Amino acid sequence: MRFQSNAVSAQLTPTSVMKVLFESIKIGIIKSNLIAMIAGLSMAMFVHGIPLSDKIGNMALALIGTVFVIGAAGIFNNLYDRDIDTIMERTKNRPTVTGIIDVWSGLFIGGWLAVGGLIALYTASPLSAFLGFLGLFIYVVPYTIWTKRRTIYNTEVGSLSGAMPPLIGWAAISPDILHPGAIALFVLMVIWQMPHFYAIGIRRMEEYRAANIAMLPVVKGIRRTYVQMNTYLVALFMSSFLFWSFNPYITVVNAILSLGWLILSINGYRRKQQDKWARSMFIFSLNHITVLLVIIVGYSIGAPLF
């Protein structure tokens, strides 16, 4: 890893090096995506009646592979976006912006993470490796390079990559990713990301505008974003019924959470200031997906024990 200067290098301890690495690979995004991957993995084991002890190796490989591949996607994204990250308040201190990690060091780290992650996933299942590569490719090329700065549909493109983790987990256990349960998880993740990232887009609208990023609220305004957000929330509510064959109670939980989110959107838009409404939408989105995925994991692992 190369550093800006001897002074910077001298200040870096093993702890601070890990902090720099975690910031570069977007550790927060990795953590959130791991829950989705584990949901797909545990759901596949439940559906196919596979005991937890039979797939310990696959689980570990899927975990390692997913962490590495998502980390690689994060650092490649950071490297490409250095010019616009300098403009945005929340990204201007990224190590790839400050120069603590230079381009070649970033490419080296990202390349090895990608290779190591894909090898781990391939060992678990060739299909998992393919899905991991597909998610990495979509995030780096169609999303980061092609659409993020050019079209309001960048969020839709990025959501395809963000919906790969549950399929990666499922494929590590079983190749039938067209099973209704796997499809339900994929659709859930695709749709959920839309209002989630629209909320972020509204909260950071002026930063995105300054960086000339074609986020929906920047290009089309708040009203259009509000309408489109609610359209996706209705779709999220409807997607609940895809879980019916897996477990009716999970269908009900997702439906209630989605309906509550839609009500919050409508009421909040009318009564709250723009920033407060967007913040409440963002916080609810995190609670929605965390609660639902944890319930799916808990049910998938716990139900066979009773």
mmCIF file of C-alpha atoms in Angstrom:
data_model
loop_
_atom_site.group_PDB
_atom_site.id
_atom_site.type_symbol
_atom_site.label_atom_id
_atom_site.label_comp_id
_atom_site.label_asym_id
_atom_site.label_seq_id
_atom_site.Cartn_x
_atom_site.Cartn_y
_atom_site.Cartn_z
ATOM 1 C CA MET A 1 0.000 0.000 0.000
ATOM 2 C CA ARG A 2 1.458 3.383 -0.965
ATOM 3 C CA PHE A 3 0.975 6.510 1.123
ATOM 4 C CA GLN A 4 1.013 10.228 0.444
ATOM 5 C CA SER A 5 4.056 10.983 2.519
ATOM 6 C CA ASN A 6 6.419 9.627 5.147
ATOM 7 C CA ALA A 7 4.510 11.637 7.763
ATOM 8 C CA VAL A 8 1.228 9.967 6.838
ATOM 9 C CA SER A 9 2.909 6.570 6.716
ATOM 10 C CA ALA A 10 4.408 7.053 10.165
ATOM 11 C CA GLN A 11 1.019 7.829 11.642
ATOM 12 C CA LEU A 12 -0.548 4.615 10.403
ATOM 13 C CA THR A 13 -0.748 1.850 12.994
ATOM 14 C CA PRO A 14 -2.075 -1.662 12.291
ATOM 15 C CA THR A 15 -5.439 -0.483 13.638
ATOM 16 C CA SER A 16 -5.517 2.582 11.403
ATOM 17 C CA VAL A 17 -4.463 0.486 8.389
ATOM 18 C CA MET A 18 -7.460 -1.765 8.987
ATOM 19 C CA LYS A 19 -9.657 1.313 9.314
ATOM 20 C CA VAL A 20 -8.380 2.617 5.971
ATOM 21 C CA LEU A 21 -8.989 -0.766 4.351
ATOM 22 C CA PHE A 22 -12.511 -1.036 5.763
ATOM 23 C CA GLU A 23 -13.358 2.447 4.506
ATOM 24 C CA SER A 24 -12.041 1.568 1.064
ATOM 25 C CA ILE A 25 -14.006 -1.659 0.692
ATOM 26 C CA LYS A 26 -17.173 -0.092 2.212
ATOM 27 C CA ILE A 27 -17.471 -2.376 5.217
ATOM 28 C CA GLY A 28 -20.950 -1.040 6.058
ATOM 29 C CA ILE A 29 -22.303 -2.190 2.704
ATOM 30 C CA ILE A 30 -20.606 -5.561 3.170
ATOM 31 C CA LYS A 31 -22.299 -6.098 6.540
ATOM 32 C CA SER A 32 -25.762 -5.283 5.228
ATOM 33 C CA ASN A 33 -25.328 -7.531 2.200
ATOM 34 C CA LEU A 34 -24.109 -10.422 4.336
ATOM 35 C CA ILE A 35 -27.488 -10.567 6.070
ATOM 36 C CA ALA A 36 -29.156 -10.971 2.668
ATOM 37 C CA MET A 37 -26.644 -13.645 1.635
ATOM 38 C CA ILE A 38 -27.210 -15.577 4.867
ATOM 39 C CA ALA A 39 -30.972 -15.295 4.331
ATOM 40 C CA GLY A 40 -30.645 -16.932 0.920
ATOM 41 C CA LEU A 41 -28.326 -19.615 2.255
ATOM 42 C CA SER A 42 -30.449 -20.518 5.289
ATOM 43 C CA MET A 43 -33.691 -20.386 3.309
ATOM 44 C CA ALA A 44 -32.283 -22.831 0.749
ATOM 45 C CA MET A 45 -31.264 -25.250 3.521
ATOM 46 C CA PHE A 46 -34.742 -25.087 5.031
ATOM 47 C CA VAL A 47 -36.539 -25.544 1.702
ATOM 48 C CA HIS A 48 -34.421 -28.581 0.804
ATOM 49 C CA GLY A 49 -34.358 -30.059 4.301
ATOM 50 C CA ILE A 50 -30.566 -29.866 4.599
ATOM 51 C CA PRO A 51 -29.175 -29.946 8.160
ATOM 52 C CA LEU A 52 -26.982 -27.017 9.148
ATOM 53 C CA SER A 53 -24.072 -29.321 9.962
ATOM 54 C CA ASP A 54 -23.989 -30.728 6.410
ATOM 55 C CA LYS A 55 -23.021 -27.438 4.769
ATOM 56 C CA ILE A 56 -20.576 -25.809 7.199
ATOM 57 C CA GLY A 57 -17.861 -25.700 4.536
ATOM 58 C CA ASN A 58 -20.142 -24.155 1.921
ATOM 59 C CA MET A 59 -21.393 -21.608 4.421
ATOM 60 C CA ALA A 60 -17.869 -20.516 5.352
ATOM 61 C CA LEU A 61 -16.786 -20.293 1.703
ATOM 62 C CA ALA A 62 -19.910 -18.340 0.755
ATOM 63 C CA LEU A 63 -19.296 -15.951 3.648
ATOM 64 C CA ILE A 64 -15.639 -15.349 2.758
ATOM 65 C CA GLY A 65 -16.320 -15.148 -0.964
ATOM 66 C CA THR A 66 -19.182 -12.689 -0.561
ATOM 67 C CA VAL A 67 -17.138 -10.411 1.726
ATOM 68 C CA PHE A 68 -14.224 -10.373 -0.717
ATOM 69 C CA VAL A 69 -16.276 -9.831 -3.873
ATOM 70 C CA ILE A 70 -18.364 -7.017 -2.379
ATOM 71 C CA GLY A 71 -15.182 -5.491 -0.968
ATOM 72 C CA ALA A 72 -13.603 -5.581 -4.428
ATOM 73 C CA ALA A 73 -16.663 -3.899 -5.936
ATOM 74 C CA GLY A 74 -16.481 -1.204 -3.274
ATOM 75 C CA ILE A 75 -12.843 -0.346 -3.833
ATOM 76 C CA PHE A 76 -13.200 -0.359 -7.642
ATOM 77 C CA ASN A 77 -16.148 2.006 -7.261
ATOM 78 C CA ASN A 78 -14.142 4.277 -4.976
ATOM 79 C CA LEU A 79 -11.231 4.388 -7.404
ATOM 80 C CA TYR A 80 -13.413 5.325 -10.365
ATOM 81 C CA ASP A 81 -15.376 7.933 -8.407
ATOM 82 C CA ARG A 82 -12.397 9.799 -6.945
ATOM 83 C CA ASP A 83 -13.193 12.960 -8.922
ATOM 84 C CA ILE A 84 -16.782 13.250 -7.701
ATOM 85 C CA ASP A 85 -16.019 11.956 -4.195
ATOM 86 C CA THR A 86 -13.887 15.035 -3.594
ATOM 87 C CA ILE A 87 -17.014 17.183 -4.026
ATOM 88 C CA MET A 88 -19.382 15.301 -1.733
ATOM 89 C CA GLU A 89 -19.181 15.858 2.017
ATOM 90 C CA ARG A 90 -19.774 12.222 2.981
ATOM 91 C CA THR A 91 -17.110 10.875 0.607
ATOM 92 C CA LYS A 92 -14.404 13.529 0.486
ATOM 93 C CA ASN A 93 -12.308 11.824 3.183
ATOM 94 C CA ARG A 94 -12.237 8.386 1.603
ATOM 95 C CA PRO A 95 -8.691 6.960 1.461
ATOM 96 C CA THR A 96 -8.905 6.818 -2.333
ATOM 97 C CA VAL A 97 -9.657 10.557 -2.360
ATOM 98 C CA THR A 98 -7.046 11.672 0.159
ATOM 99 C CA GLY A 99 -4.402 9.562 -1.561
ATOM 100 C CA ILE A 100 -3.703 7.251 1.372
ATOM 101 C CA ILE A 101 -4.550 4.496 -1.102
ATOM 102 C CA ASP A 102 -3.351 5.318 -4.603
ATOM 103 C CA VAL A 103 -4.741 3.917 -7.841
ATOM 104 C CA TRP A 104 -2.290 1.052 -8.253
ATOM 105 C CA SER A 105 -2.546 -0.022 -4.626
ATOM 106 C CA GLY A 106 -6.341 0.070 -4.888
ATOM 107 C CA LEU A 107 -6.329 -1.969 -8.072
ATOM 108 C CA PHE A 108 -3.954 -4.473 -6.471
ATOM 109 C CA ILE A 109 -6.119 -4.858 -3.361
ATOM 110 C CA GLY A 110 -9.368 -4.946 -5.331
ATOM 111 C CA GLY A 111 -7.975 -7.414 -7.850
ATOM 112 C CA TRP A 112 -6.826 -9.863 -5.206
ATOM 113 C CA LEU A 113 -10.087 -9.532 -3.295
ATOM 114 C CA ALA A 114 -12.041 -10.252 -6.478
ATOM 115 C CA VAL A 115 -9.918 -13.266 -7.402
ATOM 116 C CA GLY A 116 -9.872 -14.654 -3.872
ATOM 117 C CA GLY A 117 -13.592 -14.119 -3.453
ATOM 118 C CA LEU A 118 -14.494 -15.789 -6.735
ATOM 119 C CA ILE A 119 -12.251 -18.759 -5.964
ATOM 120 C CA ALA A 120 -13.931 -19.187 -2.582
ATOM 121 C CA LEU A 121 -17.376 -18.962 -4.156
ATOM 122 C CA TYR A 122 -16.404 -21.383 -6.928
ATOM 123 C CA THR A 123 -15.242 -23.887 -4.325
ATOM 124 C CA ALA A 124 -18.646 -23.613 -2.669
ATOM 125 C CA SER A 125 -20.499 -23.748 -5.985
ATOM 126 C CA PRO A 126 -19.635 -22.713 -9.558
ATOM 127 C CA LEU A 127 -23.047 -21.046 -9.774
ATOM 128 C CA SER A 128 -22.256 -18.953 -6.697
ATOM 129 C CA ALA A 129 -19.045 -17.823 -8.375
ATOM 130 C CA PHE A 130 -20.914 -16.881 -11.547
ATOM 131 C CA LEU A 131 -23.477 -14.877 -9.575
ATOM 132 C CA GLY A 132 -20.689 -13.226 -7.587
ATOM 133 C CA PHE A 133 -18.912 -12.241 -10.784
ATOM 134 C CA LEU A 134 -22.187 -10.997 -12.269
ATOM 135 C CA GLY A 135 -22.868 -8.820 -9.228
ATOM 136 C CA LEU A 136 -19.319 -7.439 -9.305
ATOM 137 C CA PHE A 137 -19.475 -6.724 -13.031
ATOM 138 C CA ILE A 138 -22.888 -5.004 -12.876
ATOM 139 C CA TYR A 139 -21.794 -2.800 -9.985
ATOM 140 C CA VAL A 140 -18.510 -1.734 -11.556
ATOM 141 C CA VAL A 141 -19.338 -1.451 -15.270
ATOM 142 C CA PRO A 142 -23.079 -0.899 -15.998
ATOM 143 C CA TYR A 143 -23.634 0.996 -12.726
ATOM 144 C CA THR A 144 -20.440 2.854 -11.757
ATOM 145 C CA ILE A 145 -18.992 3.504 -15.204
ATOM 146 C CA TRP A 146 -22.031 3.673 -17.517
ATOM 147 C CA THR A 147 -25.150 4.832 -15.710
ATOM 148 C CA LYS A 148 -24.355 6.474 -12.349
ATOM 149 C CA ARG A 149 -23.498 9.833 -13.901
ATOM 150 C CA ARG A 150 -25.676 9.622 -17.008
ATOM 151 C CA THR A 151 -29.210 8.463 -16.263
ATOM 152 C CA ILE A 152 -31.851 8.540 -13.541
ATOM 153 C CA TYR A 153 -32.134 4.781 -13.962
ATOM 154 C CA ASN A 154 -28.752 4.267 -12.340
ATOM 155 C CA THR A 155 -30.532 3.153 -9.164
ATOM 156 C CA GLU A 156 -32.424 0.436 -11.018
ATOM 157 C CA VAL A 157 -29.200 -0.822 -12.587
ATOM 158 C CA GLY A 158 -27.356 -0.799 -9.269
ATOM 159 C CA SER A 159 -30.201 -2.647 -7.575
ATOM 160 C CA LEU A 160 -29.563 -5.698 -9.760
ATOM 161 C CA SER A 161 -26.088 -5.989 -8.289
ATOM 162 C CA GLY A 162 -27.402 -5.367 -4.781
ATOM 163 C CA ALA A 163 -29.890 -8.219 -5.161
ATOM 164 C CA MET A 164 -27.237 -10.845 -5.944
ATOM 165 C CA PRO A 165 -26.146 -11.744 -2.359
ATOM 166 C CA PRO A 166 -29.230 -13.859 -1.482
ATOM 167 C CA LEU A 167 -28.853 -15.730 -4.778
ATOM 168 C CA ILE A 168 -25.156 -16.298 -4.040
ATOM 169 C CA GLY A 169 -26.087 -17.774 -0.673
ATOM 170 C CA TRP A 170 -28.854 -19.897 -2.157
ATOM 171 C CA ALA A 171 -26.595 -21.199 -4.945
ATOM 172 C CA ALA A 172 -23.967 -22.231 -2.384
ATOM 173 C CA ILE A 173 -26.536 -24.735 -1.092
ATOM 174 C CA SER A 174 -28.614 -25.580 -4.152
ATOM 175 C CA PRO A 175 -28.446 -24.797 -7.886
ATOM 176 C CA ASP A 176 -32.207 -24.194 -8.257
ATOM 177 C CA ILE A 177 -32.117 -20.396 -8.045
ATOM 178 C CA LEU A 178 -35.413 -20.291 -9.959
ATOM 179 C CA HIS A 179 -37.143 -21.733 -6.901
ATOM 180 C CA PRO A 180 -40.014 -19.435 -5.756
ATOM 181 C CA GLY A 181 -38.163 -18.738 -2.510
ATOM 182 C CA ALA A 182 -35.018 -17.574 -4.283
ATOM 183 C CA ILE A 183 -37.059 -15.443 -6.678
ATOM 184 C CA ALA A 184 -38.939 -13.901 -3.735
ATOM 185 C CA LEU A 185 -35.666 -12.853 -2.080
ATOM 186 C CA PHE A 186 -34.264 -11.444 -5.316
ATOM 187 C CA VAL A 187 -37.405 -9.442 -6.073
ATOM 188 C CA LEU A 188 -37.551 -8.194 -2.478
ATOM 189 C CA MET A 189 -33.973 -6.908 -2.645
ATOM 190 C CA VAL A 190 -34.406 -5.251 -6.048
ATOM 191 C CA ILE A 191 -37.567 -3.371 -5.076
ATOM 192 C CA TRP A 192 -36.466 -2.479 -1.525
ATOM 193 C CA GLN A 193 -33.358 -0.695 -2.770
ATOM 194 C CA MET A 194 -35.334 1.819 -4.817
ATOM 195 C CA PRO A 195 -37.073 3.799 -2.012
ATOM 196 C CA HIS A 196 -34.015 3.249 0.183
ATOM 197 C CA PHE A 197 -31.646 4.950 -2.265
ATOM 198 C CA TYR A 198 -34.206 7.575 -3.279
ATOM 199 C CA ALA A 199 -34.274 8.615 0.392
ATOM 200 C CA ILE A 200 -30.487 8.918 0.354
ATOM 201 C CA GLY A 201 -30.706 10.853 -2.922
ATOM 202 C CA ILE A 202 -33.078 13.386 -1.383
ATOM 203 C CA ARG A 203 -31.014 13.791 1.789
ATOM 204 C CA ARG A 204 -27.829 14.338 -0.234
ATOM 205 C CA MET A 205 -29.465 16.040 -3.196
ATOM 206 C CA GLU A 206 -27.299 19.164 -3.224
ATOM 207 C CA GLU A 207 -24.129 17.092 -2.971
ATOM 208 C CA TYR A 208 -25.248 14.918 -5.882
ATOM 209 C CA ARG A 209 -26.166 18.038 -7.832
ATOM 210 C CA ALA A 210 -22.734 19.565 -7.232
ATOM 211 C CA ALA A 211 -21.083 16.329 -8.345
ATOM 212 C CA ASN A 212 -23.347 16.197 -11.428
ATOM 213 C CA ILE A 213 -24.689 12.731 -10.601
ATOM 214 C CA ALA A 214 -27.994 11.938 -12.303
ATOM 215 C CA MET A 215 -29.958 10.929 -9.222
ATOM 216 C CA LEU A 216 -33.734 11.048 -9.690
ATOM 217 C CA PRO A 217 -34.425 13.937 -7.243
ATOM 218 C CA VAL A 218 -31.637 15.993 -8.838
ATOM 219 C CA VAL A 219 -32.902 15.542 -12.400
ATOM 220 C CA LYS A 220 -36.673 15.233 -11.937
ATOM 221 C CA GLY A 221 -37.300 16.870 -8.578
ATOM 222 C CA ILE A 222 -38.746 15.822 -5.230
ATOM 223 C CA ARG A 223 -42.351 15.398 -6.374
ATOM 224 C CA ARG A 224 -41.430 12.912 -9.104
ATOM 225 C CA THR A 225 -39.192 11.055 -6.661
ATOM 226 C CA TYR A 226 -42.024 10.903 -4.121
ATOM 227 C CA VAL A 227 -44.437 9.434 -6.685
ATOM 228 C CA GLN A 228 -41.882 6.911 -7.924
ATOM 229 C CA MET A 229 -40.920 5.990 -4.377
ATOM 230 C CA ASN A 230 -44.532 5.233 -3.502
ATOM 231 C CA THR A 231 -44.926 3.187 -6.670
ATOM 232 C CA TYR A 232 -42.062 0.976 -5.563
ATOM 233 C CA LEU A 233 -43.477 0.746 -2.046
ATOM 234 C CA VAL A 234 -46.739 -0.561 -3.486
ATOM 235 C CA ALA A 235 -44.699 -3.058 -5.506
ATOM 236 C CA LEU A 236 -42.838 -4.021 -2.330
ATOM 237 C CA PHE A 237 -46.165 -4.674 -0.599
ATOM 238 C CA MET A 238 -47.312 -6.842 -3.518
ATOM 239 C CA SER A 239 -44.025 -8.768 -3.505
ATOM 240 C CA SER A 240 -44.885 -10.007 -0.019
ATOM 241 C CA PHE A 241 -47.105 -12.677 -1.526
ATOM 242 C CA LEU A 242 -44.116 -14.281 -3.248
ATOM 243 C CA PHE A 243 -43.160 -15.602 0.205
ATOM 244 C CA TRP A 244 -46.517 -17.325 0.743
ATOM 245 C CA SER A 245 -45.315 -20.774 -0.300
ATOM 246 C CA PHE A 246 -42.324 -20.423 2.023
ATOM 247 C CA ASN A 247 -44.167 -19.140 5.072
ATOM 248 C CA PRO A 248 -47.441 -17.176 5.306
ATOM 249 C CA TYR A 249 -46.300 -15.389 8.461
ATOM 250 C CA ILE A 250 -43.292 -13.911 6.667
ATOM 251 C CA THR A 251 -45.672 -12.766 3.943
ATOM 252 C CA VAL A 252 -47.735 -10.964 6.574
ATOM 253 C CA VAL A 253 -44.662 -9.401 8.219
ATOM 254 C CA ASN A 254 -43.370 -8.063 4.912
ATOM 255 C CA ALA A 255 -46.825 -6.790 3.972
ATOM 256 C CA ILE A 256 -47.235 -4.956 7.293
ATOM 257 C CA LEU A 257 -43.756 -3.441 7.132
ATOM 258 C CA SER A 258 -44.233 -2.346 3.525
ATOM 259 C CA LEU A 259 -47.660 -0.874 4.218
ATOM 260 C CA GLY A 260 -46.272 0.972 7.233
ATOM 261 C CA TRP A 261 -43.472 2.356 5.079
ATOM 262 C CA LEU A 262 -45.976 3.558 2.482
ATOM 263 C CA ILE A 263 -48.108 5.269 5.148
ATOM 264 C CA LEU A 264 -44.987 6.905 6.589
ATOM 265 C CA SER A 265 -44.095 8.154 3.122
ATOM 266 C CA ILE A 266 -47.502 9.706 2.429
ATOM 267 C CA ASN A 267 -47.969 11.261 5.852
ATOM 268 C CA GLY A 268 -44.377 12.366 6.218
ATOM 269 C CA TYR A 269 -44.303 14.028 2.826
ATOM 270 C CA ARG A 270 -47.327 16.124 3.767
ATOM 271 C CA ARG A 271 -46.377 17.011 7.327
ATOM 272 C CA LYS A 272 -42.587 17.040 7.638
ATOM 273 C CA GLN A 273 -39.810 19.113 6.221
ATOM 274 C CA GLN A 274 -38.141 17.543 3.205
ATOM 275 C CA ASP A 275 -34.945 16.527 4.997
ATOM 276 C CA LYS A 276 -36.760 15.113 8.033
ATOM 277 C CA TRP A 277 -39.111 13.132 5.807
ATOM 278 C CA ALA A 278 -36.220 11.693 3.799
ATOM 279 C CA ARG A 279 -34.347 10.821 6.988
ATOM 280 C CA SER A 280 -37.350 8.996 8.433
ATOM 281 C CA MET A 281 -37.746 7.087 5.163
ATOM 282 C CA PHE A 282 -34.076 6.097 5.218
ATOM 283 C CA ILE A 283 -34.201 4.890 8.822
ATOM 284 C CA PHE A 284 -37.407 2.932 8.210
ATOM 285 C CA SER A 285 -35.850 1.266 5.158
ATOM 286 C CA LEU A 286 -32.972 -0.063 7.256
ATOM 287 C CA ASN A 287 -35.341 -1.346 9.943
ATOM 288 C CA HIS A 288 -37.627 -2.910 7.331
ATOM 289 C CA ILE A 289 -34.978 -5.011 5.610
ATOM 290 C CA THR A 290 -33.103 -5.909 8.802
ATOM 291 C CA VAL A 291 -36.208 -7.110 10.640
ATOM 292 C CA LEU A 292 -37.482 -9.085 7.664
ATOM 293 C CA LEU A 293 -34.185 -10.790 6.823
ATOM 294 C CA VAL A 294 -33.470 -11.647 10.455
ATOM 295 C CA ILE A 295 -36.918 -13.236 10.745
ATOM 296 C CA ILE A 296 -36.285 -15.238 7.554
ATOM 297 C CA VAL A 297 -32.934 -16.454 8.875
ATOM 298 C CA GLY A 298 -34.365 -17.200 12.319
ATOM 299 C CA TYR A 299 -37.298 -19.152 10.911
ATOM 300 C CA SER A 300 -35.180 -21.070 8.410
ATOM 301 C CA ILE A 301 -32.693 -22.168 11.085
ATOM 302 C CA GLY A 302 -35.089 -22.518 14.001
ATOM 303 C CA ALA A 303 -38.141 -24.192 12.438
ATOM 304 C CA PRO A 304 -36.450 -27.580 11.779
ATOM 305 C CA LEU A 305 -35.539 -27.789 15.460
ATOM 306 C CA PHE A 306 -39.191 -27.984 16.532
#
